[in-house]
Every structure is written in C-alpha cells, then in structure tokens.
CSV table of C-alpha atoms in Angstrom, one decimal:
chain,number,residue,atom,x,y,z
A,1,MET,CA,41.4,-34.0,31.5
A,2,LEU,CA,40.5,-36.9,29.3
A,3,ARG,CA,38.7,-39.3,31.5
A,4,PHE,CA,36.3,-39.1,34.4
A,5,ILE,CA,35.4,-41.8,36.9
A,6,TYR,CA,32.0,-41.5,38.5
A,7,THR,CA,31.8,-43.2,41.9
A,8,PHE,CA,28.6,-42.9,43.9
A,9,GLU,CA,28.3,-39.1,44.6
A,10,GLN,CA,32.0,-38.4,43.8
A,11,VAL,CA,33.6,-37.6,40.5
A,12,ILE,CA,37.3,-38.5,40.1
A,13,HIS,CA,39.7,-37.8,37.2
A,14,HIS,CA,43.3,-38.1,36.5
A,15,ASP,CA,45.5,-35.0,36.0
A,16,SER,CA,49.2,-34.4,35.2
A,17,LEU,CA,50.1,-35.1,38.8
A,18,LYS,CA,48.5,-38.6,38.8
A,19,LEU,CA,49.8,-40.1,35.6
A,20,GLY,CA,53.0,-41.8,36.9
A,21,LYS,CA,56.0,-42.7,34.8
A,22,SER,CA,54.9,-46.1,33.5
A,23,LYS,CA,51.8,-48.2,32.8
A,24,GLU,CA,52.2,-50.1,36.0
A,25,GLU,CA,52.6,-46.9,38.1
A,26,PHE,CA,49.7,-45.3,36.4
A,27,LEU,CA,47.4,-48.2,37.2
A,28,GLN,CA,48.7,-48.4,40.7
A,29,ILE,CA,47.7,-44.8,41.3
A,30,ASN,CA,44.4,-44.8,39.4
A,31,GLY,CA,43.4,-48.4,39.6
A,32,PRO,CA,41.9,-48.4,43.1
A,33,HIS,CA,39.6,-45.4,42.2
A,34,MET,CA,38.4,-47.2,39.1
A,35,ALA,CA,37.8,-50.4,41.0
A,36,THR,CA,35.3,-48.6,43.3
A,37,ALA,CA,33.6,-46.6,40.5
A,38,THR,CA,30.1,-47.3,39.3
A,39,HIS,CA,30.5,-45.6,35.9
A,40,VAL,CA,33.5,-44.7,33.7
A,41,ILE,CA,33.0,-41.7,31.4
A,42,VAL,CA,35.3,-41.5,28.4
A,43,ILE,CA,35.8,-37.9,27.1
A,44,LEU,CA,36.4,-38.4,23.4
A,45,THR,CA,38.7,-35.8,21.9
A,46,ASP,CA,41.6,-35.6,19.5
A,47,ALA,CA,44.0,-36.0,22.3
A,48,ALA,CA,42.2,-39.1,23.6
A,49,THR,CA,43.0,-41.1,20.4
A,50,LEU,CA,46.7,-40.8,21.1
A,51,SER,CA,46.7,-41.0,24.8
A,52,PRO,CA,48.2,-44.2,26.3
A,53,PHE,CA,46.5,-43.4,29.5
A,54,VAL,CA,43.0,-43.4,28.0
A,55,PHE,CA,43.9,-46.6,26.2
A,56,HIS,CA,45.0,-48.5,29.3
A,57,GLU,CA,42.1,-47.1,31.4
A,58,VAL,CA,39.5,-48.2,28.9
A,59,LEU,CA,41.0,-51.7,28.7
A,60,PHE,CA,41.1,-51.8,32.5
A,61,ALA,CA,37.5,-50.6,32.9
A,62,ASP,CA,36.3,-53.2,30.4
A,63,TRP,CA,38.3,-55.9,32.3
A,64,LEU,CA,36.6,-54.8,35.5
A,65,GLY,CA,33.2,-54.9,33.9
A,66,LYS,CA,32.5,-51.2,34.5
A,67,ARG,CA,29.6,-49.4,32.9
A,68,ILE,CA,31.2,-47.2,30.3
A,69,VAL,CA,29.7,-44.2,28.5
A,70,THR,CA,31.4,-42.0,26.0
A,71,ALA,CA,31.0,-38.2,25.8
A,72,MET,CA,31.8,-37.5,22.2
A,73,PHE,CA,33.3,-34.0,22.0
A,74,LYS,CA,35.1,-34.8,18.7
A,75,ASN,CA,34.1,-37.6,16.3
A,76,VAL,CA,37.5,-39.3,16.1
A,77,TRP,CA,36.1,-42.8,15.5
A,78,PRO,CA,38.2,-43.5,12.3
A,79,GLY,CA,41.4,-42.8,14.3
A,80,LEU,CA,40.6,-45.1,17.3
A,81,ARG,CA,42.7,-48.2,17.8
A,82,PRO,CA,40.8,-51.4,16.9
A,83,SER,CA,40.8,-52.6,20.5
A,84,LEU,CA,39.2,-49.3,21.6
A,85,LYS,CA,36.6,-49.6,18.9
A,86,ALA,CA,35.8,-53.1,20.0
A,87,ILE,CA,35.2,-52.0,23.6
A,88,LEU,CA,33.6,-48.6,23.1
A,89,GLY,CA,31.7,-49.3,19.8
A,90,ASP,CA,28.7,-50.9,21.5
A,91,CYS,CA,28.8,-48.7,24.7
A,92,PRO,CA,26.3,-45.8,25.0
A,93,ALA,CA,27.6,-42.5,23.7
A,94,ILE,CA,26.3,-38.9,23.9
A,95,ASP,CA,26.9,-36.2,21.2
A,96,PHE,CA,28.6,-33.2,22.7
A,97,GLU,CA,30.1,-32.1,19.4
A,98,THR,CA,26.9,-31.0,17.5
A,99,LYS,CA,24.3,-30.9,20.2
A,100,MET,CA,23.7,-28.2,22.8
A,101,TYR,CA,26.0,-28.7,25.7
A,102,ASN,CA,23.4,-28.4,28.4
A,103,GLU,CA,21.1,-30.8,26.7
A,104,SER,CA,23.8,-33.4,26.3
A,105,LEU,CA,24.8,-32.9,29.9
A,106,ASP,CA,21.2,-33.6,30.9
A,107,VAL,CA,21.3,-36.9,29.0
A,108,LEU,CA,24.6,-37.9,30.6
A,109,GLU,CA,23.3,-37.0,34.1
A,110,HIS,CA,20.1,-39.0,33.5
A,111,HIS,CA,22.0,-42.0,32.2
A,112,ILE,CA,24.2,-42.1,35.3
A,113,LYS,CA,21.6,-41.2,37.9
A,114,PRO,CA,18.0,-41.4,36.4
A,115,LEU,CA,15.4,-39.2,38.0
A,116,ARG,CA,13.0,-41.4,40.0
A,117,ARG,CA,10.1,-39.2,39.1
A,118,VAL,CA,9.4,-36.5,36.5
A,119,PRO,CA,6.3,-34.3,37.3
A,120,GLY,CA,3.5,-34.6,34.8
A,121,VAL,CA,2.4,-37.6,32.7
A,122,VAL,CA,3.0,-35.9,29.3
A,123,LEU,CA,6.2,-34.2,30.5
A,124,GLU,CA,7.5,-37.4,31.9
A,125,GLN,CA,7.1,-39.4,28.7
A,126,SER,CA,8.5,-36.5,26.6
A,127,TYR,CA,11.5,-36.2,29.0
A,128,LEU,CA,12.2,-39.9,28.9
A,129,ASN,CA,12.0,-40.0,25.1
A,130,LYS,CA,14.4,-37.2,24.9
A,131,MET,CA,16.8,-38.9,27.3
A,132,SER,CA,16.6,-42.1,25.4
A,133,ASP,CA,17.1,-40.5,22.0
A,134,GLY,CA,20.2,-38.8,23.3
A,135,LEU,CA,22.0,-42.1,23.8
A,136,LYS,CA,23.4,-44.2,20.9
A,137,PRO,CA,26.1,-46.8,20.6
A,138,LEU,CA,29.3,-44.9,19.9
A,139,GLU,CA,29.9,-46.6,16.6
A,140,SER,CA,26.4,-45.9,15.3
A,141,LEU,CA,26.6,-42.3,16.5
A,142,ALA,CA,30.1,-41.6,15.1
A,143,LEU,CA,29.4,-43.2,11.7
A,144,VAL,CA,26.0,-41.6,11.2
A,145,LYS,CA,27.7,-38.2,11.9
A,146,ASN,CA,30.2,-39.1,9.1
A,147,GLY,CA,27.3,-39.7,6.7
A,148,ALA,CA,27.8,-43.5,6.7
A,149,THR,CA,25.0,-45.8,6.1
A,150,PRO,CA,24.3,-49.4,7.3
A,151,VAL,CA,26.1,-52.1,5.4
A,152,THR,CA,24.0,-54.6,3.6
A,153,LYS,CA,25.8,-57.9,3.7
A,154,GLU,CA,25.6,-60.3,0.9
A,155,ASP,CA,23.8,-63.6,1.5
A,156,GLY,CA,26.4,-66.1,2.7
A,157,ASP,CA,28.8,-63.4,4.1
A,158,PRO,CA,30.2,-64.5,7.5
A,159,GLN,CA,29.7,-62.5,10.6
A,160,VAL,CA,32.4,-64.3,12.5
A,161,PHE,CA,35.8,-65.3,11.2
A,162,ILE,CA,37.4,-68.1,13.3
A,163,SER,CA,41.2,-68.3,13.3
A,164,TYR,CA,42.6,-71.5,14.8
A,165,GLN,CA,45.1,-74.3,14.5
A,166,TRP,CA,44.1,-77.8,13.5
A,167,ASP,CA,45.3,-79.4,16.7
A,168,MET,CA,42.0,-78.2,18.3
A,169,GLN,CA,39.7,-78.7,15.3
A,170,GLY,CA,37.0,-80.6,17.3
A,171,LYS,CA,36.7,-77.9,19.9
A,172,VAL,CA,36.6,-75.2,17.2
A,173,GLU,CA,33.8,-77.1,15.5
A,174,ASP,CA,31.8,-77.1,18.8
A,175,ILE,CA,32.3,-73.4,19.1
A,176,LYS,CA,31.3,-72.8,15.5
A,177,ASN,CA,28.2,-74.9,15.8
A,178,LEU,CA,27.2,-73.1,19.0
A,179,LEU,CA,27.6,-69.7,17.4
A,180,GLU,CA,25.7,-70.7,14.2
A,181,HIS,CA,22.9,-72.3,16.4
A,182,ASN,CA,22.5,-68.8,17.9
A,183,GLY,CA,22.1,-67.1,14.5
A,184,LEU,CA,25.7,-66.1,13.9
A,185,GLN,CA,27.1,-67.1,10.5
A,186,CYS,CA,30.7,-68.2,10.8
A,187,TRP,CA,33.6,-68.9,8.5
A,188,ALA,CA,36.5,-71.3,9.3
A,189,ASP,CA,38.4,-73.5,6.9
A,190,ILE,CA,37.0,-76.7,8.7
A,191,THR,CA,34.9,-77.9,5.8
A,192,ILE,CA,37.1,-76.9,3.0
A,193,ASN,CA,38.5,-79.8,1.0
A,194,HIS,CA,42.3,-79.4,1.4
A,195,PRO,CA,45.1,-80.8,3.5
A,196,PRO,CA,44.9,-80.0,7.2
A,197,ARG,CA,45.7,-76.4,7.9
A,198,GLY,CA,48.6,-75.5,10.0
A,199,THR,CA,50.0,-79.0,10.4
A,200,SER,CA,53.4,-77.4,11.2
A,201,SER,CA,54.5,-74.1,12.5
A,202,LYS,CA,55.8,-73.2,9.1
A,203,SER,CA,52.8,-74.3,7.0
A,204,SER,CA,51.6,-72.1,4.2
A,205,ARG,CA,48.0,-71.7,3.1
A,206,SER,CA,48.7,-69.6,0.0
A,207,SER,CA,49.3,-72.6,-2.4
A,208,VAL,CA,46.1,-74.4,-1.5
A,209,THR,CA,43.2,-74.0,-4.0
A,210,HIS,CA,39.5,-74.7,-3.7
A,211,GLN,CA,37.0,-75.1,-6.5
A,212,LEU,CA,34.3,-72.4,-6.3
A,213,ASP,CA,31.5,-71.7,-8.7
A,214,SER,CA,33.5,-68.8,-10.1
A,215,GLY,CA,36.6,-70.9,-10.7
A,216,LEU,CA,39.7,-71.6,-8.7
A,217,GLU,CA,40.4,-69.4,-5.7
A,218,THR,CA,43.4,-69.8,-3.4
A,219,LEU,CA,42.7,-70.4,0.3
A,220,GLN,CA,44.5,-67.2,1.1
A,221,SER,CA,42.2,-65.2,-1.1
A,222,GLN,CA,39.2,-66.9,0.6
A,223,ILE,CA,40.7,-65.9,4.0
A,224,GLN,CA,41.0,-62.3,3.0
A,225,ARG,CA,37.6,-62.1,1.4
A,226,ASN,CA,35.8,-63.7,4.4
A,227,MET,CA,37.7,-61.7,7.0
A,228,LYS,CA,36.9,-58.5,5.2
A,229,ALA,CA,33.2,-59.4,5.2
A,230,ALA,CA,33.2,-60.5,8.9
A,231,SER,CA,32.3,-58.3,11.8
A,232,VAL,CA,34.6,-59.9,14.4
A,233,VAL,CA,37.5,-62.3,14.4
A,234,LEU,CA,37.5,-65.1,17.0
A,235,THR,CA,41.0,-66.4,17.7
A,236,CYS,CA,41.4,-69.8,19.3
A,237,LEU,CA,44.6,-69.7,21.4
A,238,THR,CA,46.8,-72.8,21.8
A,239,PRO,CA,50.6,-73.2,22.1
A,240,LYS,CA,50.8,-74.4,18.5
A,241,TYR,CA,48.5,-71.6,17.2
A,242,LEU,CA,50.7,-68.9,18.8
A,243,GLN,CA,53.8,-70.3,17.0
A,244,SER,CA,52.1,-70.8,13.6
A,245,ASP,CA,52.4,-68.6,10.6
A,246,ASN,CA,48.7,-68.8,10.3
A,247,CYS,CA,48.3,-67.0,13.6
A,248,LYS,CA,50.6,-64.1,12.6
A,249,LYS,CA,49.0,-63.8,9.2
A,250,ASP,CA,45.4,-63.8,10.5
A,251,LEU,CA,46.0,-61.3,13.4
A,252,THR,CA,47.9,-59.0,11.0
A,253,LEU,CA,45.1,-59.2,8.5
A,254,ALA,CA,42.5,-58.5,11.2
A,255,GLU,CA,44.4,-55.4,12.3
A,256,THR,CA,44.7,-54.3,8.6
A,257,PHE,CA,40.9,-54.6,8.2
A,258,HIS,CA,40.3,-52.9,11.6
A,259,LYS,CA,38.4,-56.0,12.9
A,260,PRO,CA,37.7,-56.4,16.6
A,261,ILE,CA,39.4,-59.6,18.0
A,262,VAL,CA,38.0,-61.9,20.6
A,263,PRO,CA,40.7,-64.3,21.9
A,264,VAL,CA,39.5,-67.6,23.5
A,265,LEU,CA,42.0,-69.8,25.3
A,266,LEU,CA,41.6,-73.5,24.4
A,267,ARG,CA,44.8,-74.7,25.9
A,268,PHE,CA,47.2,-73.0,28.4
A,269,SER,CA,49.4,-70.8,26.2
A,270,PRO,CA,51.9,-68.4,27.8
A,271,LEU,CA,51.8,-65.2,25.8
A,272,GLU,CA,55.5,-64.8,26.5
A,273,SER,CA,56.3,-67.8,24.3
A,274,ALA,CA,54.7,-66.2,21.2
A,275,PRO,CA,56.8,-64.3,18.6
A,276,ASP,CA,57.1,-60.6,19.3
A,277,GLN,CA,54.6,-59.5,16.6
A,278,VAL,CA,52.0,-61.9,17.8
A,279,ARG,CA,52.5,-61.0,21.4
A,280,LYS,CA,52.2,-57.3,20.7
A,281,LEU,CA,49.0,-57.8,18.8
A,282,LEU,CA,47.3,-60.0,21.4
A,283,ALA,CA,48.5,-57.9,24.4
A,284,ARG,CA,45.8,-55.4,23.6
A,285,TYR,CA,43.0,-57.9,24.3
A,286,SER,CA,41.8,-60.0,27.3
A,287,TYR,CA,41.2,-63.6,26.5
A,288,ILE,CA,38.2,-65.7,27.6
A,289,ASP,CA,39.3,-69.0,29.2
A,290,LEU,CA,37.8,-72.2,27.7
A,291,SER,CA,40.7,-74.4,28.5
A,292,ASN,CA,38.8,-77.2,30.4
A,293,ASP,CA,35.3,-78.5,30.5
A,294,ARG,CA,34.3,-76.5,33.6
A,295,LEU,CA,35.6,-73.2,32.2
A,296,TYR,CA,34.1,-74.0,28.8
A,297,LYS,CA,30.6,-74.4,30.3
A,298,GLN,CA,31.1,-71.4,32.6
A,299,ASN,CA,32.5,-69.0,30.0
A,300,ILE,CA,31.1,-70.0,26.6
A,301,PRO,CA,28.0,-67.8,27.3
A,302,ILE,CA,30.4,-64.9,27.7
A,303,VAL,CA,31.9,-65.6,24.3
A,304,LEU,CA,28.5,-65.7,22.7
A,305,GLU,CA,27.3,-62.5,24.3
A,306,LYS,CA,30.5,-60.6,23.4
A,307,VAL,CA,30.4,-61.8,19.8
A,308,LYS,CA,26.7,-61.0,19.5
A,309,LYS,CA,27.3,-57.4,20.7
A,310,LEU,CA,30.1,-56.8,18.3
A,311,VAL,CA,28.2,-58.2,15.4
A,312,THR,CA,25.1,-56.2,16.3
A,313,HIS,CA,26.8,-52.9,16.5
A,314,ARG,CA,29.1,-53.3,13.5
A,315,GLY,CA,26.3,-52.8,11.0
A,316,TYR,CA,27.9,-49.6,9.7
A,317,SER,CA,30.8,-49.0,7.3
C-alpha cells in the first residue's frame, strides 16, 4: 500500500485489485474516493518514487485542492520526479524513518484530527509544541536529513525564471512587474538589448551576446545561469511558444536542473499541437488560465501564491 485517503471517519487505500489496466481506468476506480476525501496521505517509500499510480494520484489530489501530508518512511527526495517535488515539497511531512513510530503516528493523527482539548495547561502547551515540531515541509525535512544546508543566494540572483515568446511580451511584463512588486525577483530577457527573442519558430538565441561587466556573455549562457539560480520556472503558454525552439530548450533545461514548472496560459493553446517532447514535458503539470481579462484578474492571485510557496520552500540545496 503506497497511498492512503482519509475521508471523514474512513480510511481508504488502493490495493492490487483496484489499480486497473490504464491511467484512465485507475482514476475511474479511485477518483471518486479521492474526490470525497478530506486528506490525502502519501506514504513515501522506495517503491513510491517509481509508481505511476502514486504519481497520478498526487497530481490528481493537487488538482482537486486536497490537503496532502507525506509520511516519510524513506528519504527518497533526490529520486522524486520534479513535478512531485513541486507539489509535495511545500506540503507538511512527518518523519517515520528516524523517529519513533508511535510518536510520528501521534503527529499524523493530530494533524488530521486535532484534539479539541488537552488536559492540563502545561501538558497542553508541551503537547502542542511537540505536534508542531513533528511537521515540516517535505523538502526541508528531506534535505536536512541528508545534511543539506540552506542556500544563500547571491544578490541579484532571480527567484523566478520566466520563459515566454515575444508575441505576448506586454502581458509577460505585467506578470513580471506584479511578481516583483510582491518581492519576487524575476529574470526574463525583456530588458536585454538584443533582437526580439523567438520572432520565428526556428529562432536561435545562442548567437546573441550581451555586454556584461565581466565581458561578453551569450544569451544562452545567461539563460542557463539564471535558470540554475532560480527556484521556479514560469512558462507562458501561447500557440507560438509551444512551437518555438525556445520552449523546448527552456523546458528541457528546467527538467535538467530539477526546477518546478508553473505553466500559465496566455492564449488558448491546444497541447496536442505541440511537438512530442514539449507535450510530454508539459503533460505533467496543470496550467493556470490567464487567457482573457476576466480569468487574469481571477487567477493571477493563484499564480502569485503558488510561485511564492515554491520559492519559500526551495531554500535548500
């Protein structure tokens, strides 16, 4: 059993008889249970990192907005897919690997169904402190267990890398300004003094140079340097972007650097029209629709909140 679904007073899990023969059949069998659940508990083990069922369940739970908590029985953070890291990294997690099982179970039970009253003033505060200390964001918990320390970013390093096509430069500037107004340092090649990026689907950025204090640096090397420094990659989807070489290069680079990707839809763009490699990379993520004024006003706070969470909890390396 890799996953548990907690729904009111009932705990449901999938087993070998409930997996189905395809992703669609699996979700058809297990989807209704997850839809009615209040909490989703991810049992993190070696097997979980390779399981397509865990992968699809976590994506589905995130799409449904379920409250996810990870029970870490094995620290397999380095082996998780980037999309699972993006979802689970900032969710609460409990250490079952190195802590006493009963103590960790108490923390899990309290997180799902907190006691309304704990007898005794001193005991109550002590108990609540213990329950609180037992919960950490998964990424922080996993990386501390590996002996990692928080990353100290250099001044000027971006927190958000924005990947886009020049056909929507004005909208991208609006998004960049909003993020920066909320304290998130962004990098996009909007202000760089070079010919418009991606003016054709076959455009290449590698030959463009930009004068820096340290000398000449190609745009491609700037892209690699800034994406490596960033905590999250924001991809701005349009039909031209999906067909561009820039899209394929940026998404592949994000996967190489294990960066979480947040896709935003600026124009209606059928994913089926994208090249196979692009389609496979984006199929792991759910986009946020900003394709008209109403949806932009409605959903831009969601973009801001998601990016902030990813930036906040990726302070480890």
